[in-house]
Coordinates of C-alpha atoms in Angstrom, one line a residue:
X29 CA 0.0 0.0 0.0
X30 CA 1.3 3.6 -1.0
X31 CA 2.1 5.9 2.5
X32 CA 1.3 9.3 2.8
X33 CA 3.0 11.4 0.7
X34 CA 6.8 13.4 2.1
X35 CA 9.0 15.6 1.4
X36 CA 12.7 15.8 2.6
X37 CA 14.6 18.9 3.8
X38 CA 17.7 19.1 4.9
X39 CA 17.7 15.1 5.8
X40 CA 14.2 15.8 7.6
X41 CA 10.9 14.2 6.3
X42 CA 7.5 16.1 6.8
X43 CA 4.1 14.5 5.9
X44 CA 1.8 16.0 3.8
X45 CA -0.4 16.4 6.6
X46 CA 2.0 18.2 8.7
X47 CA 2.5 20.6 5.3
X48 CA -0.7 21.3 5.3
X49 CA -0.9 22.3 9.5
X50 CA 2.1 24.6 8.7
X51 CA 0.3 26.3 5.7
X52 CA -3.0 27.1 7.6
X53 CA -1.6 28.1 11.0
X54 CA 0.4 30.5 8.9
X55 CA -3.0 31.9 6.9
X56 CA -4.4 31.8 10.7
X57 CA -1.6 34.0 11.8
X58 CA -1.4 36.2 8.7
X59 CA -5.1 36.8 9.0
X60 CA -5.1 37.7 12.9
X61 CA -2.8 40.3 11.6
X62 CA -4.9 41.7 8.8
X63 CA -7.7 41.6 11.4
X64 CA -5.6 43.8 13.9
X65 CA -4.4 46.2 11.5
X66 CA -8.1 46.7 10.0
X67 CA -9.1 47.2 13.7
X68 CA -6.7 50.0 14.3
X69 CA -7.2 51.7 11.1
X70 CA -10.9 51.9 11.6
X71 CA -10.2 52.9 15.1
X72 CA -7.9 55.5 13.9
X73 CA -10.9 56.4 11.2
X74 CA -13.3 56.5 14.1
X75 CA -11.4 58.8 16.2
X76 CA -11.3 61.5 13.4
X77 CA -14.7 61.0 12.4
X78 CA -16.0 61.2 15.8
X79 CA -13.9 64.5 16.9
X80 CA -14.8 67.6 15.4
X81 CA -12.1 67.9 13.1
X82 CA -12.1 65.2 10.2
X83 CA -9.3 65.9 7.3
X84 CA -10.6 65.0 3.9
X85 CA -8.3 63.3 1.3
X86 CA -8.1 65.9 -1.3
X87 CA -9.9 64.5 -4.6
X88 CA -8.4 63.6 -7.9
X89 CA -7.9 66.0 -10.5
X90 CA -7.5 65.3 -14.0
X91 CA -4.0 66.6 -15.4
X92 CA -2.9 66.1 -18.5
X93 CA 0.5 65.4 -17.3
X94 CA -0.8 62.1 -15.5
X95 CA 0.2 58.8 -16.7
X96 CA 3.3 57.6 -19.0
X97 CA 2.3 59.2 -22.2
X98 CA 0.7 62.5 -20.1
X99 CA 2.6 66.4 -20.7
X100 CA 2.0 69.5 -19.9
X101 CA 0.0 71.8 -20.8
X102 CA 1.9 75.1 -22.2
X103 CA -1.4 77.1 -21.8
X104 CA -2.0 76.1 -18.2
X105 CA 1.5 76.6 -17.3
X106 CA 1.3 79.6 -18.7
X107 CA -1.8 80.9 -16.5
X108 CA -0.1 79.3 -13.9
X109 CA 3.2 81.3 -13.8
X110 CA 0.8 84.9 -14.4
X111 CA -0.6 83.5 -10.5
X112 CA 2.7 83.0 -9.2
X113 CA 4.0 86.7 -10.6
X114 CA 1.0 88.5 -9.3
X115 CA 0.0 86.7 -6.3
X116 CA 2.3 84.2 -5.3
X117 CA 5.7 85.3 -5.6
X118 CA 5.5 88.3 -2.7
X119 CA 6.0 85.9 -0.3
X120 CA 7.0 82.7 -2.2
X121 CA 10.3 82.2 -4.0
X122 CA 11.5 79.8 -6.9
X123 CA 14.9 80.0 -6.5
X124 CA 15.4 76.6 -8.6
X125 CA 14.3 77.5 -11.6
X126 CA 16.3 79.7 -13.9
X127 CA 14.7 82.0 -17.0
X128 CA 16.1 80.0 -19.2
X129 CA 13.9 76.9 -18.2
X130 CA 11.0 79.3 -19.4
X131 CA 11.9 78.3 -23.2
X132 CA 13.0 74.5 -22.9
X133 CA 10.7 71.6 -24.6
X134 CA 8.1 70.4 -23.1
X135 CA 7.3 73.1 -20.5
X136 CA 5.8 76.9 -21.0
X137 CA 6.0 77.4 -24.6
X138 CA 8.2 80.4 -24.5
X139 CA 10.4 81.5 -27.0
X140 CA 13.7 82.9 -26.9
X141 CA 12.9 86.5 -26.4
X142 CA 9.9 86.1 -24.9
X143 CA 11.8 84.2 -22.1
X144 CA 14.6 87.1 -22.2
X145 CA 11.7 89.8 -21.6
X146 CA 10.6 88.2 -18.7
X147 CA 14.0 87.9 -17.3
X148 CA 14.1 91.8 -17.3
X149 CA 11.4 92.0 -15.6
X150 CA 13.7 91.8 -12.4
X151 CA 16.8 92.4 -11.1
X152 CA 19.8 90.3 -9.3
X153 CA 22.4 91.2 -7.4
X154 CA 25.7 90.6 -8.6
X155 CA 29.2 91.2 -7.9
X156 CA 31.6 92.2 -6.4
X157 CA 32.4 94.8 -9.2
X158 CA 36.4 96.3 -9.5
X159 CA 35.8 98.3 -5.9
X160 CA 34.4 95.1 -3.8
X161 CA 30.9 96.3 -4.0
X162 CA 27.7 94.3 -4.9
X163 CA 25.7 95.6 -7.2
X164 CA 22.0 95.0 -8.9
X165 CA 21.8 94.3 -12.4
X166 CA 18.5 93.0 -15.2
X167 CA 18.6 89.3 -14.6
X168 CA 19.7 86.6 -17.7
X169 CA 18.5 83.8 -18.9
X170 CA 21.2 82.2 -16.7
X171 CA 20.0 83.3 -13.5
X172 CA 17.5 81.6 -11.3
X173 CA 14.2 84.0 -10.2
X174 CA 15.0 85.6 -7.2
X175 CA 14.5 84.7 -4.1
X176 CA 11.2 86.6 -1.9
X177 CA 13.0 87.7 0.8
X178 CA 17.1 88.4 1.2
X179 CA 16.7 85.5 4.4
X180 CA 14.9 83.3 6.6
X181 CA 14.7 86.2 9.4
X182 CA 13.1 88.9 6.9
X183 CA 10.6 86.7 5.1
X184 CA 9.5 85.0 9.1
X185 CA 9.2 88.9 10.1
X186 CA 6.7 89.9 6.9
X187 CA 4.5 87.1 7.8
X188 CA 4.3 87.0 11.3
X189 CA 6.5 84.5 11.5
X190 CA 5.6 82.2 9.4
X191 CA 8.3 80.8 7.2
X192 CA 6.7 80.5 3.4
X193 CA 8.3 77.9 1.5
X194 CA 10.1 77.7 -1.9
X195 CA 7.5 76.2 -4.5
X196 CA 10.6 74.9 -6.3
X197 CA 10.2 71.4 -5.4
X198 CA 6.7 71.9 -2.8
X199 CA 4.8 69.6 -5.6
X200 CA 7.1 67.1 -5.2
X201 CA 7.5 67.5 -1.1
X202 CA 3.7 67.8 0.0
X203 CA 1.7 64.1 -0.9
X204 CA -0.6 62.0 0.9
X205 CA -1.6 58.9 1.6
X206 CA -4.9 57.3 -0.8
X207 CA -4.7 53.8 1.2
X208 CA -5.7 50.7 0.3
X209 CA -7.0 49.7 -2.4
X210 CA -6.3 53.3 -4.3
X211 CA -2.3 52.5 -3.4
X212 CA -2.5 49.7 -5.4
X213 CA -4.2 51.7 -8.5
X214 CA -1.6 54.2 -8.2
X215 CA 0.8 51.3 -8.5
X216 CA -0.2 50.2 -11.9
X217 CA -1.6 53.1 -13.3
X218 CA 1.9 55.3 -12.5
X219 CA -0.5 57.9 -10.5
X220 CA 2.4 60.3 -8.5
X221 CA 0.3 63.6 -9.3
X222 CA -1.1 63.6 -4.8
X223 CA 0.9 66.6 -4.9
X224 CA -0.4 68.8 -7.0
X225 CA -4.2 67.5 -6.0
X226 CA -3.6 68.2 -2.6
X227 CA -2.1 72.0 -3.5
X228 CA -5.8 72.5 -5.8
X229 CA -7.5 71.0 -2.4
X230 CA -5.6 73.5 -0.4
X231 CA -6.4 76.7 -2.6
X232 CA -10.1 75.8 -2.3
X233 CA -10.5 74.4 1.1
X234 CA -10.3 77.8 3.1
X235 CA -14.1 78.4 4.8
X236 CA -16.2 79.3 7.9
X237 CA -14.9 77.4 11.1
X238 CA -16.8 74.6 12.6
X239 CA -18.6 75.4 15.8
X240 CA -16.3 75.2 18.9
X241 CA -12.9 75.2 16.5
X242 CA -10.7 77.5 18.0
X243 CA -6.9 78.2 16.5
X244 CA -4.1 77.2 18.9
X245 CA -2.4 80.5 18.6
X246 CA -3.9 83.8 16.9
X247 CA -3.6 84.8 13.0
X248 CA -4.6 81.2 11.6
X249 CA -7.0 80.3 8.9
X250 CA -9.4 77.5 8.8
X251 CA -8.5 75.3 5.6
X252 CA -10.4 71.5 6.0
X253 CA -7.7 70.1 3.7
X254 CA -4.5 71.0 5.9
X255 CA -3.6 68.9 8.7
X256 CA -4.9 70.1 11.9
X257 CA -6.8 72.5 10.0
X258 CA -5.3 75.8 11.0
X259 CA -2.7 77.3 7.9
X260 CA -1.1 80.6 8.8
X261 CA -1.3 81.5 4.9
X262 CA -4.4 83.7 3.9
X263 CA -6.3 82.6 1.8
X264 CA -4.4 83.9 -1.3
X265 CA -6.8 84.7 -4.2
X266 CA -10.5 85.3 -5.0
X267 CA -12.5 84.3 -7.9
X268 CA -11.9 87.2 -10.7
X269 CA -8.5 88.5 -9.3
X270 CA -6.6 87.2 -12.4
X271 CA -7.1 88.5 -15.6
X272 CA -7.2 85.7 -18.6
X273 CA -6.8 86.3 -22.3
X274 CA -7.9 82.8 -23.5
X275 CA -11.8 82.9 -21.7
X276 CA -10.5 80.7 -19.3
X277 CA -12.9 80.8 -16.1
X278 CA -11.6 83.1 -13.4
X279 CA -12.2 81.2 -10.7
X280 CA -10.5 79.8 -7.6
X281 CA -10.7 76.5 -8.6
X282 CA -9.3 77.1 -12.0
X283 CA -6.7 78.8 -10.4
X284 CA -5.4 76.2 -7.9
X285 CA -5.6 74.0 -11.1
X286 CA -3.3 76.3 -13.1
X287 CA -0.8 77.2 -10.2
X288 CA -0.4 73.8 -8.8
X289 CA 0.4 72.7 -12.3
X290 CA 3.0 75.6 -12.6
X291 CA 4.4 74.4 -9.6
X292 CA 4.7 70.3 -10.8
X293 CA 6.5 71.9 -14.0
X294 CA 8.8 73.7 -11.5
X295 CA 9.7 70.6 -9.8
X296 CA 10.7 68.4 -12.9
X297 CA 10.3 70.6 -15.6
X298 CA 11.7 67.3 -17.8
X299 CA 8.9 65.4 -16.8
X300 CA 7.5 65.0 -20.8
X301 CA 11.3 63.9 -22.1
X302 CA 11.5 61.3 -18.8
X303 CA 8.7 59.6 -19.5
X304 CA 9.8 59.3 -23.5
X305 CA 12.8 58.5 -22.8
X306 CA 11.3 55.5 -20.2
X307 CA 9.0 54.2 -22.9
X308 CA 11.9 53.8 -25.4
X309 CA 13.8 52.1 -22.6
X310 CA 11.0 49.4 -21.7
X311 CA 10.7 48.8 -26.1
X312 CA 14.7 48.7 -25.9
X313 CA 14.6 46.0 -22.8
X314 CA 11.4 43.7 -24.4
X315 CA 13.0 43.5 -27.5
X316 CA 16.3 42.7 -26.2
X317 CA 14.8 40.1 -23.7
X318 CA 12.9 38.3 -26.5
X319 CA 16.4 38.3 -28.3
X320 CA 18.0 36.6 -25.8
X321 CA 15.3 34.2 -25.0
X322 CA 16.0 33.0 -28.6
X323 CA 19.4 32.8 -28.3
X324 CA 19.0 30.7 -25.4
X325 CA 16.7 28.5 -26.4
X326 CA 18.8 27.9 -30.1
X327 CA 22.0 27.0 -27.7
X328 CA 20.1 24.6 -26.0
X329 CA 18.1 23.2 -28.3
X330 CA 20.2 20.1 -28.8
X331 CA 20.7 19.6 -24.9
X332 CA 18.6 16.7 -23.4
X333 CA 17.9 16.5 -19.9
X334 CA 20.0 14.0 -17.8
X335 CA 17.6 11.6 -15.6
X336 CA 17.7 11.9 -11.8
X337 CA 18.8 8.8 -9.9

């Protein structure tokens, strides 16, 4: 009569039946832990439901940068960058980004001149000159915008002391968490545009207090999208304070569309000639892979397999 089935490892023999105990204690375990988890995530949930002051994930926007075939938008960008020089860039700086990134492929559309013209628009300090002195001079396409304030000290003074940051990169730094299952979307569909939805969320979120919210120190502004709910920032803009040329709406929404758009170009303004430059490698690596499947299986082709004693 045929035994129970075994396997050997490492000079050790273990039933099938013993496999099989193994295998569900470890689902048992495996699922105590899901359990747990999902217990103190909904705890967590219910805590912040229950208190007075719920965040909401920012919703989705649709760019047209999302995706690995999605780019920019020159005529968003370019509404985006008016916000920044009218509103934005009193207190904000962009000290990454140099004039001449205003004319590169794939960005604002700018030509040459176009690009110098806005360059003169401001001036740098430069120097020192033959006598040791600085001096200001009409920025080039070489330099980078100038920063807001000269230092940390002055800007935290103008804004009672709040320190504005850079929007260089600030697409890039602020994100959120989707959890599951929306991770595992963002996974496959290459979704890494959180940033920019949760700067839209931010320019529309400022309203009215809920009763019995109170600030924890005076000159804050209730926004629901920003953690703990109290920003120091103003709320920045109003429908109709920009002026469009293209009858784009002039609204608030639009406008944290536009600027937080301006402000992903800012923070890889090579995002369009990445993701081209990705595509081509993936084609490069499938058809390279298929070449040396074939090899392989032509070497071998004439190799039989030796029987196991």
């Amino acid at each position: 009569m045929i035994g129970p089935m075994t396997l050997r490892f490492e000079g050790k023999t273990m039933s099938l039946r013993s496999l099989r105990a193994v295998a569900a204690a470890a689902v048992i375990g495996l699922g105590a832990l899901a359990g747990a988890g999902g217990a103190l995530a909904a705890g967590g949930e219910g805590a912040q439901e229950g208190g007075a002051h719920h965040t909401p994930q920012p919703p989705m926007q649709k760019w047209t940068f999302w995706g690995p075939f999605g780019k920019f938008d020159p005529a968003q960008l370019q509404r985006g960058f008016k916000i920044y020089k009218e509103v934005c860039s009193s207190c904000h700086s962009l000290s990454l980004v140099s004039f001449r990134n205003l004319m590169e492929p794939g960005g604002l559309g700018f030509n040459e001149g176009q690009a110098r013209a806005i360059a003169n628009e401001y001036e740098v300090q430069d120097g020192p000159n033959d006598q040791g002195e600085m001096f200001t001079r009409k920025a080039r396409l070489s330099d980078a915008f100038p920063k807001a304030f000269p230092n940390e000290q002055a800007a935290r003074a103008a804004n009672g002391g709040a320190y504005p940051p850079d929007f260089s990169l600030l697409a890039k730094a602020r994100t959120y968490e989707r959890g599951f299952p929306w991770f595992l979307w963002d996974i496959f569909a290459q979704y890494q545009e959180q940033g920019p939805d949760y700067i839209h969320a931010l320019l529309v979120g400022y309203e009215e207090p809920p009763a019995g919210a109170t600030p924890a120190a005076a000159n804050l502004h209730y926004n629901k999208y920003f953690p703990n709910h109290w920003i120091a920032m103003a709320k920045p803009i109003q429908d109709g304070q920009v002026e469009y040329t293209d009858g784009t709406p002039t609204t608030v929404d639009q406008y944290g569309k536009d600027v937080a758009a301006f402000m992903m170009w800012a923070a890889e303004p090579h995002l369009a000639a990445r993701k081209a430059t990705g595509f081509v490698v993936l084609i490069w690596l499938l058809v390279f892979g298929s070449l040396v499947y074939l090899v392989k299986k032509r070497i071998w082709a004439g190799a039989k397999p030796k029987p196991i004693a």
